[in-house]
mmCIF file of C-alpha atoms and ligand atoms in Angstrom:
data_model
loop_
_atom_site.group_PDB
_atom_site.id
_atom_site.type_symbol
_atom_site.label_atom_id
_atom_site.label_comp_id
_atom_site.label_asym_id
_atom_site.label_seq_id
_atom_site.Cartn_x
_atom_site.Cartn_y
_atom_site.Cartn_z
ATOM 1 C CA UNK I 23 -1.248 -2.143 26.015
ATOM 2 C CA UNK I 24 1.589 -3.739 24.097
ATOM 3 C CA UNK I 25 3.842 -1.372 22.242
ATOM 4 C CA UNK I 26 6.149 -2.006 19.320
ATOM 5 C CA UNK I 27 8.253 1.036 20.009
ATOM 6 C CA UNK I 28 11.780 0.175 21.098
ATOM 7 C CA UNK I 29 13.024 1.655 24.359
ATOM 8 C CA UNK I 30 13.662 5.404 24.036
ATOM 9 C CA UNK I 31 17.198 6.259 23.036
ATOM 10 C CA UNK I 32 18.900 9.612 23.070
ATOM 11 C CA UNK I 33 19.017 11.336 19.635
ATOM 12 C CA UNK I 34 22.292 10.533 17.931
ATOM 13 C CA UNK I 35 22.542 7.165 19.651
ATOM 14 C CA UNK I 36 22.059 3.900 17.794
ATOM 15 C CA UNK I 37 18.656 2.337 17.440
ATOM 16 C CA UNK I 38 17.722 -1.279 16.872
ATOM 17 C CA UNK I 39 14.629 -2.050 14.827
ATOM 18 C CA UNK I 40 12.849 -5.115 13.533
ATOM 19 C CA UNK I 41 11.515 -5.282 9.990
ATOM 20 C CA UNK I 42 9.595 -8.120 8.355
ATOM 21 C CA UNK I 43 8.622 -8.851 4.742
ATOM 22 C CA UNK I 44 5.182 -10.121 3.821
ATOM 23 C CA UNK I 45 3.407 -11.120 0.618
ATOM 24 C CA UNK I 46 2.597 -14.125 -1.526
ATOM 25 C CA UNK I 47 5.247 -16.601 -2.597
ATOM 26 C CA UNK I 48 7.369 -15.585 -5.584
ATOM 27 C CA UNK I 49 6.457 -11.876 -5.559
ATOM 28 C CA UNK I 50 10.108 -10.952 -4.985
ATOM 29 C CA UNK I 51 10.463 -10.266 -1.242
ATOM 30 C CA UNK I 52 13.859 -11.922 -0.896
ATOM 31 C CA UNK I 53 15.115 -10.344 -4.127
ATOM 32 C CA UNK I 54 14.137 -6.842 -2.964
ATOM 33 C CA UNK I 55 16.085 -7.331 0.273
ATOM 34 C CA UNK I 56 19.047 -8.846 -1.587
ATOM 35 C CA UNK I 57 19.066 -6.014 -4.099
ATOM 36 C CA UNK I 58 19.300 -3.463 -1.306
ATOM 37 C CA UNK I 59 21.705 -5.300 1.006
ATOM 38 C CA UNK I 60 23.906 -7.125 -1.511
ATOM 39 C CA UNK I 61 23.361 -5.005 -4.657
ATOM 40 C CA UNK I 62 22.632 -8.070 -6.746
ATOM 41 C CA UNK I 63 19.727 -9.869 -8.374
ATOM 42 C CA UNK I 64 19.106 -13.607 -8.391
ATOM 43 C CA UNK I 65 16.965 -14.666 -11.330
ATOM 44 C CA UNK I 66 16.545 -18.267 -10.198
ATOM 45 C CA UNK I 67 13.645 -18.768 -7.811
ATOM 46 C CA UNK I 68 14.890 -20.069 -4.478
ATOM 47 C CA UNK I 69 11.855 -20.216 -2.210
ATOM 48 C CA UNK I 70 12.454 -19.021 1.334
ATOM 49 C CA UNK I 71 12.078 -21.919 3.726
ATOM 50 C CA UNK I 72 10.254 -20.536 6.756
ATOM 51 C CA UNK I 73 12.251 -17.417 7.561
ATOM 52 C CA UNK I 74 15.530 -15.872 6.412
ATOM 53 C CA UNK I 75 17.203 -13.595 8.910
ATOM 54 C CA UNK I 76 19.746 -10.865 8.313
ATOM 55 C CA UNK I 77 21.189 -7.801 10.062
ATOM 56 C CA UNK I 78 22.204 -4.588 8.397
ATOM 57 C CA UNK I 79 23.237 -1.111 9.532
ATOM 58 C CA UNK I 80 21.906 2.090 8.038
ATOM 59 C CA UNK I 81 22.376 5.748 8.822
ATOM 60 C CA UNK I 82 19.335 7.977 9.237
ATOM 61 C CA UNK I 83 20.201 11.598 9.969
ATOM 62 C CA UNK I 84 22.525 11.418 12.979
ATOM 63 C CA UNK I 85 21.429 7.972 14.069
ATOM 64 C CA UNK I 86 22.915 4.615 13.331
ATOM 65 C CA UNK I 87 20.143 2.093 12.849
ATOM 66 C CA UNK I 88 20.695 -1.595 13.312
ATOM 67 C CA UNK I 89 18.052 -3.347 11.262
ATOM 68 C CA UNK I 90 17.033 -6.938 11.956
ATOM 69 C CA UNK I 91 15.309 -8.173 8.818
ATOM 70 C CA UNK I 92 13.064 -11.219 8.961
ATOM 71 C CA UNK I 93 12.277 -12.257 5.405
ATOM 72 C CA UNK I 94 9.189 -14.454 5.551
ATOM 73 C CA UNK I 95 8.216 -17.285 3.273
ATOM 74 C CA UNK I 96 5.051 -16.450 1.371
ATOM 75 C CA UNK I 97 3.899 -19.994 0.828
ATOM 76 C CA UNK I 98 0.881 -20.979 2.993
ATOM 77 C CA UNK I 99 2.765 -24.138 3.961
ATOM 78 C CA UNK I 100 5.025 -22.032 6.226
ATOM 79 C CA UNK I 101 2.281 -20.334 8.185
ATOM 80 C CA UNK I 102 3.186 -22.213 11.379
ATOM 81 C CA UNK I 103 6.777 -21.015 11.143
ATOM 82 C CA UNK I 104 6.214 -17.358 10.303
ATOM 83 C CA UNK I 105 3.365 -16.706 12.747
ATOM 84 C CA UNK I 106 5.931 -16.497 15.563
ATOM 85 C CA UNK I 107 7.656 -13.534 13.964
ATOM 86 C CA UNK I 108 4.981 -10.867 13.704
ATOM 87 C CA UNK I 109 5.331 -9.352 17.153
ATOM 88 C CA UNK I 110 7.635 -6.476 18.187
ATOM 89 C CA UNK I 111 7.895 -5.238 14.622
ATOM 90 C CA UNK I 112 8.429 -1.599 13.701
ATOM 91 C CA UNK I 113 8.305 -1.944 9.921
ATOM 92 C CA UNK I 114 6.636 -4.172 7.341
ATOM 93 C CA UNK I 115 7.580 -4.500 3.683
ATOM 94 C CA UNK I 116 4.391 -5.652 1.996
ATOM 95 C CA UNK I 117 5.086 -6.912 -1.513
ATOM 96 C CA UNK I 118 2.956 -7.860 -4.500
ATOM 97 C CA UNK I 119 3.790 -8.644 -8.096
ATOM 98 C CA UNK I 120 2.224 -6.121 -10.529
ATOM 99 C CA UNK I 121 1.756 -8.984 -12.998
ATOM 100 C CA UNK I 122 -0.140 -11.203 -10.536
ATOM 101 C CA UNK I 123 -3.517 -9.789 -9.520
ATOM 102 C CA UNK I 124 -3.896 -12.559 -6.924
ATOM 103 C CA UNK I 125 -0.853 -11.299 -5.091
ATOM 104 C CA UNK I 126 -2.375 -7.790 -4.914
ATOM 105 C CA UNK I 127 -5.751 -9.136 -3.785
ATOM 106 C CA UNK I 128 -3.962 -11.147 -1.098
ATOM 107 C CA UNK I 129 -2.603 -8.043 0.683
ATOM 108 C CA UNK I 130 -5.692 -7.773 2.888
ATOM 109 C CA UNK I 131 -5.292 -11.412 3.915
ATOM 110 C CA UNK I 132 -1.675 -10.733 4.881
ATOM 111 C CA UNK I 133 -2.745 -7.836 7.080
ATOM 112 C CA UNK I 134 -5.445 -10.058 8.597
ATOM 113 C CA UNK I 135 -2.896 -12.784 9.343
ATOM 114 C CA UNK I 136 -0.632 -10.295 11.081
ATOM 115 C CA UNK I 137 -3.514 -8.795 13.067
ATOM 116 C CA UNK I 138 -4.608 -12.239 14.175
ATOM 117 C CA UNK I 139 -1.136 -13.218 15.290
ATOM 118 C CA UNK I 140 -0.644 -9.969 17.212
ATOM 119 C CA UNK I 141 -3.842 -10.720 19.098
ATOM 120 C CA UNK I 142 -6.409 -8.351 20.598
ATOM 121 C CA UNK I 143 -3.773 -6.213 22.343
ATOM 122 C CA UNK I 144 -1.526 -5.861 19.331
ATOM 123 C CA UNK I 145 -1.483 -2.457 17.704
ATOM 124 C CA UNK I 146 -0.801 -2.119 13.991
ATOM 125 C CA UNK I 147 -1.132 1.687 14.035
ATOM 126 C CA UNK I 148 2.388 2.097 15.370
ATOM 127 C CA UNK I 149 3.986 0.072 12.584
ATOM 128 C CA UNK I 150 5.282 1.580 9.331
ATOM 129 C CA UNK I 151 4.046 -0.323 6.289
ATOM 130 C CA UNK I 152 5.572 0.112 2.878
ATOM 131 C CA UNK I 153 3.813 -1.446 -0.101
ATOM 132 C CA UNK I 154 6.108 -2.530 -2.934
ATOM 133 C CA UNK I 155 4.478 -2.938 -6.316
ATOM 134 C CA UNK I 156 7.278 -5.179 -7.570
ATOM 135 C CA UNK I 157 8.457 -6.460 -10.979
ATOM 136 C CA UNK I 158 7.634 -3.205 -12.785
ATOM 137 C CA UNK I 159 10.294 -4.180 -15.336
ATOM 138 C CA UNK I 160 7.792 -6.750 -16.695
ATOM 139 C CA UNK I 161 5.610 -3.986 -18.185
ATOM 140 C CA UNK I 162 4.022 -6.299 -20.762
ATOM 141 C CA UNK I 163 2.512 -8.544 -18.088
ATOM 142 C CA UNK I 164 1.405 -5.768 -15.782
ATOM 143 C CA UNK I 165 -2.214 -6.107 -14.642
ATOM 144 C CA UNK I 166 -2.340 -3.994 -11.460
ATOM 145 C CA UNK I 167 -1.816 -0.367 -12.378
ATOM 146 C CA UNK I 168 -0.118 2.225 -10.233
ATOM 147 C CA UNK I 169 -3.283 4.110 -9.301
ATOM 148 C CA UNK I 170 -4.909 0.944 -7.957
ATOM 149 C CA UNK I 171 -1.902 -0.019 -5.847
ATOM 150 C CA UNK I 172 -1.284 3.517 -4.610
ATOM 151 C CA UNK I 173 -4.926 3.947 -3.713
ATOM 152 C CA UNK I 174 -4.964 0.758 -1.652
ATOM 153 C CA UNK I 175 -1.771 1.684 0.168
ATOM 154 C CA UNK I 176 -2.383 5.373 0.797
ATOM 155 C CA UNK I 177 -5.972 4.931 1.911
ATOM 156 C CA UNK I 178 -4.522 2.813 4.724
ATOM 157 C CA UNK I 179 -1.807 5.321 5.564
ATOM 158 C CA UNK I 180 0.911 3.097 4.088
ATOM 159 C CA UNK I 181 3.866 4.161 1.975
ATOM 160 C CA UNK I 182 3.775 3.050 -1.663
ATOM 161 C CA UNK I 183 6.659 2.410 -4.056
ATOM 162 C CA UNK I 184 6.950 0.955 -7.531
ATOM 163 C CA UNK I 185 9.964 -1.352 -7.512
ATOM 164 C CA UNK I 186 12.007 -3.752 -9.558
ATOM 165 C CA UNK I 187 14.460 -5.991 -7.768
ATOM 166 C CA UNK I 188 15.806 -6.890 -11.192
ATOM 167 C CA UNK I 189 16.775 -3.388 -12.353
ATOM 168 C CA UNK I 190 16.980 -1.860 -8.890
ATOM 169 C CA UNK I 191 14.415 0.822 -9.745
ATOM 170 C CA UNK I 192 12.742 2.290 -6.680
ATOM 171 C CA UNK I 193 14.560 0.024 -4.228
ATOM 172 C CA UNK I 194 16.925 2.533 -2.577
ATOM 173 C CA UNK I 195 14.261 5.256 -2.399
ATOM 174 C CA UNK I 196 11.844 2.768 -0.871
ATOM 175 C CA UNK I 197 14.237 1.622 1.874
ATOM 176 C CA UNK I 198 15.439 5.153 2.581
ATOM 177 C CA UNK I 199 11.903 6.512 3.031
ATOM 178 C CA UNK I 200 10.909 3.407 4.987
ATOM 179 C CA UNK I 201 13.781 3.749 7.483
ATOM 180 C CA UNK I 202 13.304 7.501 7.870
ATOM 181 C CA UNK I 203 9.604 6.888 8.610
ATOM 182 C CA UNK I 204 10.480 4.251 11.217
ATOM 183 C CA UNK I 205 12.942 6.590 12.931
ATOM 184 C CA UNK I 206 10.341 9.391 12.828
ATOM 185 C CA UNK I 207 7.848 7.004 14.391
ATOM 186 C CA UNK I 208 10.269 6.039 17.160
ATOM 187 C CA UNK I 209 11.085 9.689 17.846
ATOM 188 C CA UNK I 210 7.386 10.544 17.736
ATOM 189 C CA UNK I 211 6.536 8.270 20.667
ATOM 190 C CA UNK I 212 5.256 5.485 18.428
ATOM 191 C CA UNK I 213 2.708 7.553 16.486
ATOM 192 C CA UNK I 214 2.787 7.057 12.745
ATOM 193 C CA UNK I 215 3.701 10.403 11.125
ATOM 194 C CA UNK I 216 1.006 11.714 8.789
ATOM 195 C CA UNK I 217 1.911 11.275 5.137
ATOM 196 C CA UNK I 218 2.777 14.583 3.490
ATOM 197 C CA UNK I 219 2.412 13.321 -0.066
ATOM 198 C CA UNK I 220 0.105 15.582 -2.055
ATOM 199 C CA UNK I 221 -1.003 12.547 -4.065
ATOM 200 C CA UNK I 222 -2.382 10.706 -1.057
ATOM 201 C CA UNK I 223 -6.078 9.953 -0.744
ATOM 202 C CA UNK I 224 -8.345 10.348 2.231
ATOM 203 C CA UNK I 225 -10.378 7.300 3.196
ATOM 204 C CA UNK I 226 -13.552 8.954 1.805
ATOM 205 C CA UNK I 227 -11.891 9.672 -1.550
ATOM 206 C CA UNK I 228 -10.477 6.148 -1.667
ATOM 207 C CA UNK I 229 -13.892 4.612 -0.942
ATOM 208 C CA UNK I 230 -15.419 6.752 -3.701
ATOM 209 C CA UNK I 231 -12.764 5.720 -6.230
ATOM 210 C CA UNK I 232 -13.151 2.076 -5.251
ATOM 211 C CA UNK I 233 -16.930 2.295 -5.696
ATOM 212 C CA UNK I 234 -16.493 3.931 -9.100
ATOM 213 C CA UNK I 235 -14.001 1.296 -10.190
ATOM 214 C CA UNK I 236 -16.222 -1.592 -9.171
ATOM 215 C CA UNK I 237 -19.510 -0.145 -10.487
ATOM 216 C CA UNK I 238 -21.208 -2.169 -13.223
ATOM 217 C CA UNK I 239 -22.502 0.807 -15.219
ATOM 218 C CA UNK I 240 -22.490 4.591 -15.171
ATOM 219 C CA UNK I 241 -25.691 4.835 -13.100
ATOM 220 C CA UNK I 242 -24.142 2.548 -10.551
ATOM 221 C CA UNK I 243 -21.113 4.792 -10.657
ATOM 222 C CA UNK I 244 -23.261 7.700 -9.534
ATOM 223 C CA UNK I 245 -24.969 5.483 -6.963
ATOM 224 C CA UNK I 246 -28.474 6.021 -8.427
ATOM 225 C CA UNK I 247 -31.056 3.811 -10.181
ATOM 226 C CA UNK I 248 -30.818 3.495 -14.003
ATOM 227 C CA UNK I 249 -32.733 6.363 -15.670
ATOM 228 C CA UNK I 250 -32.680 8.562 -12.568
ATOM 229 C CA UNK I 251 -33.699 12.161 -13.161
ATOM 230 C CA UNK I 252 -31.496 15.151 -12.549
ATOM 231 C CA UNK I 253 -33.450 15.831 -9.338
ATOM 232 C CA UNK I 254 -32.846 12.294 -8.122
ATOM 233 C CA UNK I 255 -29.138 12.608 -8.812
ATOM 234 C CA UNK I 256 -29.178 15.927 -6.945
ATOM 235 C CA UNK I 257 -31.079 14.388 -4.072
ATOM 236 C CA UNK I 258 -28.736 11.423 -3.866
ATOM 237 C CA UNK I 259 -25.800 13.743 -3.368
ATOM 238 C CA UNK I 260 -27.251 16.614 -1.364
ATOM 239 C CA UNK I 261 -26.989 14.949 2.072
ATOM 240 C CA UNK I 262 -23.378 14.098 1.390
ATOM 241 C CA UNK I 263 -22.086 17.551 0.502
ATOM 242 C CA UNK I 264 -19.388 18.434 -0.424
ATOM 243 C CA UNK I 265 -19.398 15.749 -3.140
ATOM 244 C CA UNK I 266 -20.986 17.841 -5.936
ATOM 245 C CA UNK I 267 -21.625 21.550 -5.776
ATOM 246 C CA UNK I 268 -24.526 22.974 -7.805
ATOM 247 C CA UNK I 269 -21.979 24.928 -9.807
ATOM 248 C CA UNK I 270 -20.234 21.733 -10.877
ATOM 249 C CA UNK I 271 -23.222 19.454 -11.330
ATOM 250 C CA UNK I 272 -23.720 20.494 -15.009
ATOM 251 C CA UNK I 273 -20.055 19.717 -15.675
ATOM 252 C CA UNK I 274 -20.221 16.292 -14.155
ATOM 253 C CA UNK I 275 -23.517 15.555 -15.919
ATOM 254 C CA UNK I 276 -21.927 16.564 -19.250
ATOM 255 C CA UNK I 277 -19.016 14.233 -18.631
ATOM 256 C CA UNK I 278 -21.319 11.482 -17.473
ATOM 257 C CA UNK I 279 -22.681 10.626 -20.997
ATOM 258 C CA UNK I 280 -19.107 10.549 -22.209
ATOM 259 C CA UNK I 281 -18.457 7.840 -19.652
ATOM 260 C CA UNK I 282 -21.535 5.965 -20.938
ATOM 261 C CA UNK I 283 -20.406 5.941 -24.575
ATOM 262 C CA UNK I 284 -16.798 5.054 -24.011
ATOM 263 C CA UNK I 285 -16.967 1.637 -22.407
ATOM 264 C CA UNK I 286 -14.673 0.311 -21.140
ATOM 265 C CA UNK I 287 -14.290 3.611 -19.348
ATOM 266 C CA UNK I 288 -11.032 5.192 -20.300
ATOM 267 C CA UNK I 289 -9.034 6.446 -17.372
ATOM 268 C CA UNK I 290 -9.120 9.954 -18.875
ATOM 269 C CA UNK I 291 -12.914 10.178 -18.661
ATOM 270 C CA UNK I 292 -12.913 8.574 -15.276
ATOM 271 C CA UNK I 293 -10.354 11.071 -14.016
ATOM 272 C CA UNK I 294 -12.211 14.072 -15.459
ATOM 273 C CA UNK I 295 -15.491 12.864 -14.061
ATOM 274 C CA UNK I 296 -13.952 12.076 -10.733
ATOM 275 C CA UNK I 297 -12.319 15.511 -10.496
ATOM 276 C CA UNK I 298 -15.652 17.173 -11.182
ATOM 277 C CA UNK I 299 -17.352 14.982 -8.587
ATOM 278 C CA UNK I 300 -14.927 14.968 -5.719
ATOM 279 C CA UNK I 301 -12.662 17.955 -5.909
ATOM 280 C CA UNK I 302 -15.224 20.504 -7.046
ATOM 281 C CA UNK I 303 -14.906 23.613 -4.871
HETATM 282 P P1 GTP X 13 9.032 -16.806 -1.262
HETATM 283 O O1 GTP X 13 10.333 -16.845 -0.569
HETATM 284 O O2 GTP X 13 8.615 -18.137 -1.802
HETATM 285 O O3 GTP X 13 7.958 -16.206 -0.412
HETATM 286 O O4 GTP X 13 9.185 -15.852 -2.559
HETATM 287 P P2 GTP X 13 9.758 -14.370 -2.624
HETATM 288 O O5 GTP X 13 8.635 -13.416 -2.545
HETATM 289 O O6 GTP X 13 10.867 -14.187 -1.652
HETATM 290 O O7 GTP X 13 10.300 -14.304 -4.114
HETATM 291 P P3 GTP X 13 11.811 -14.228 -4.618
HETATM 292 O O8 GTP X 13 12.465 -12.979 -4.152
HETATM 293 O O9 GTP X 13 12.493 -15.492 -4.307
HETATM 294 O O10 GTP X 13 11.592 -14.072 -6.193
HETATM 295 C C1 GTP X 13 10.757 -14.963 -6.922
HETATM 296 C C2 GTP X 13 11.096 -14.932 -8.392
HETATM 297 O O11 GTP X 13 10.788 -13.662 -8.945
HETATM 298 C C3 GTP X 13 12.578 -15.174 -8.678
HETATM 299 O O12 GTP X 13 12.701 -15.975 -9.837
HETATM 300 C C4 GTP X 13 13.121 -13.782 -8.941
HETATM 301 O O13 GTP X 13 14.232 -13.785 -9.807
HETATM 302 C C5 GTP X 13 11.936 -13.095 -9.560
HETATM 303 N N1 GTP X 13 11.907 -11.650 -9.297
HETATM 304 C C6 GTP X 13 11.969 -11.040 -8.106
HETATM 305 N N2 GTP X 13 11.893 -9.710 -8.233
HETATM 306 C C7 GTP X 13 11.804 -9.471 -9.553
HETATM 307 C C8 GTP X 13 11.690 -8.263 -10.331
HETATM 308 O O14 GTP X 13 11.668 -7.140 -9.861
HETATM 309 N N3 GTP X 13 11.598 -8.426 -11.697
HETATM 310 C C9 GTP X 13 11.606 -9.662 -12.282
HETATM 311 N N4 GTP X 13 11.513 -9.705 -13.601
HETATM 312 N N5 GTP X 13 11.698 -10.795 -11.576
HETATM 313 C C10 GTP X 13 11.799 -10.709 -10.234
HETATM 314 MG MG1 MG X 14 11.729 -15.405 -0.270
#
């Protein structure tokens, strides 16, 4: 099997890694890299033509890391150029613009493109992905909220950061955590370290939240037919314990009408209801 892990080096010795950026055109990939490497922001849009390449050195614990950054063009026109650059990568910076829903929805397609180019023997489990929800300075135009982005990223085992290449917010923390995770991965024999964030979601929790978010009404939210009786709701959940305990069912059923009468569902009700449903002891 192919491996992305660079040849083992002694601790303390230098390490060379390859990092690529991915995401739709104009989401800010090049600006994020420039902000970190050159400490500046370019407001004029200069589309990347194919690939931009740069080398930088960073220090992680006692190791000097030489980072080869391949900044990819997001425009579909450059597919033929960038498809050569996916292999032998240890880290991916996956960027979307919080004001462009399309760019968030496109993240799955970017992963699919990478998977396809790596081929059947390529392994994406030994790559560190960091998702950058970029342009958070444009709060007025924001249409993808933090919980949605974080959920998508963490349910896949990816890191998630809110960033602004313009103000610099989140950029240093993002790169620092990203590089530390890559070094941990290299020192861990190529296995992605488990995320220790208490805010992270399991796949089951993420699927539940996604279903709730996309449900058309409150019955759909519970996954039962409209007008279902209490017994039917009970029955629908009993095989899937531990979703609702008997002790907590009255609480969630009390909150449920609140969800019905406050459409669109406010995030407060959704959170309360969700807590009662999923995290009930
Ligand atoms: P391609 O190279 O075409 O794939 O685009 P890209 O993703 O590299 O985008 P780029 O970094 O060139 O930025 C696109 C535009 O968004 C530029 O006009 C930037 O100035 C602007 N931009 C990038 N990041 C931010 C940000 O955090 N906030 C704001 N307000 N604008 C940003
Ligand atoms: Mg670019």
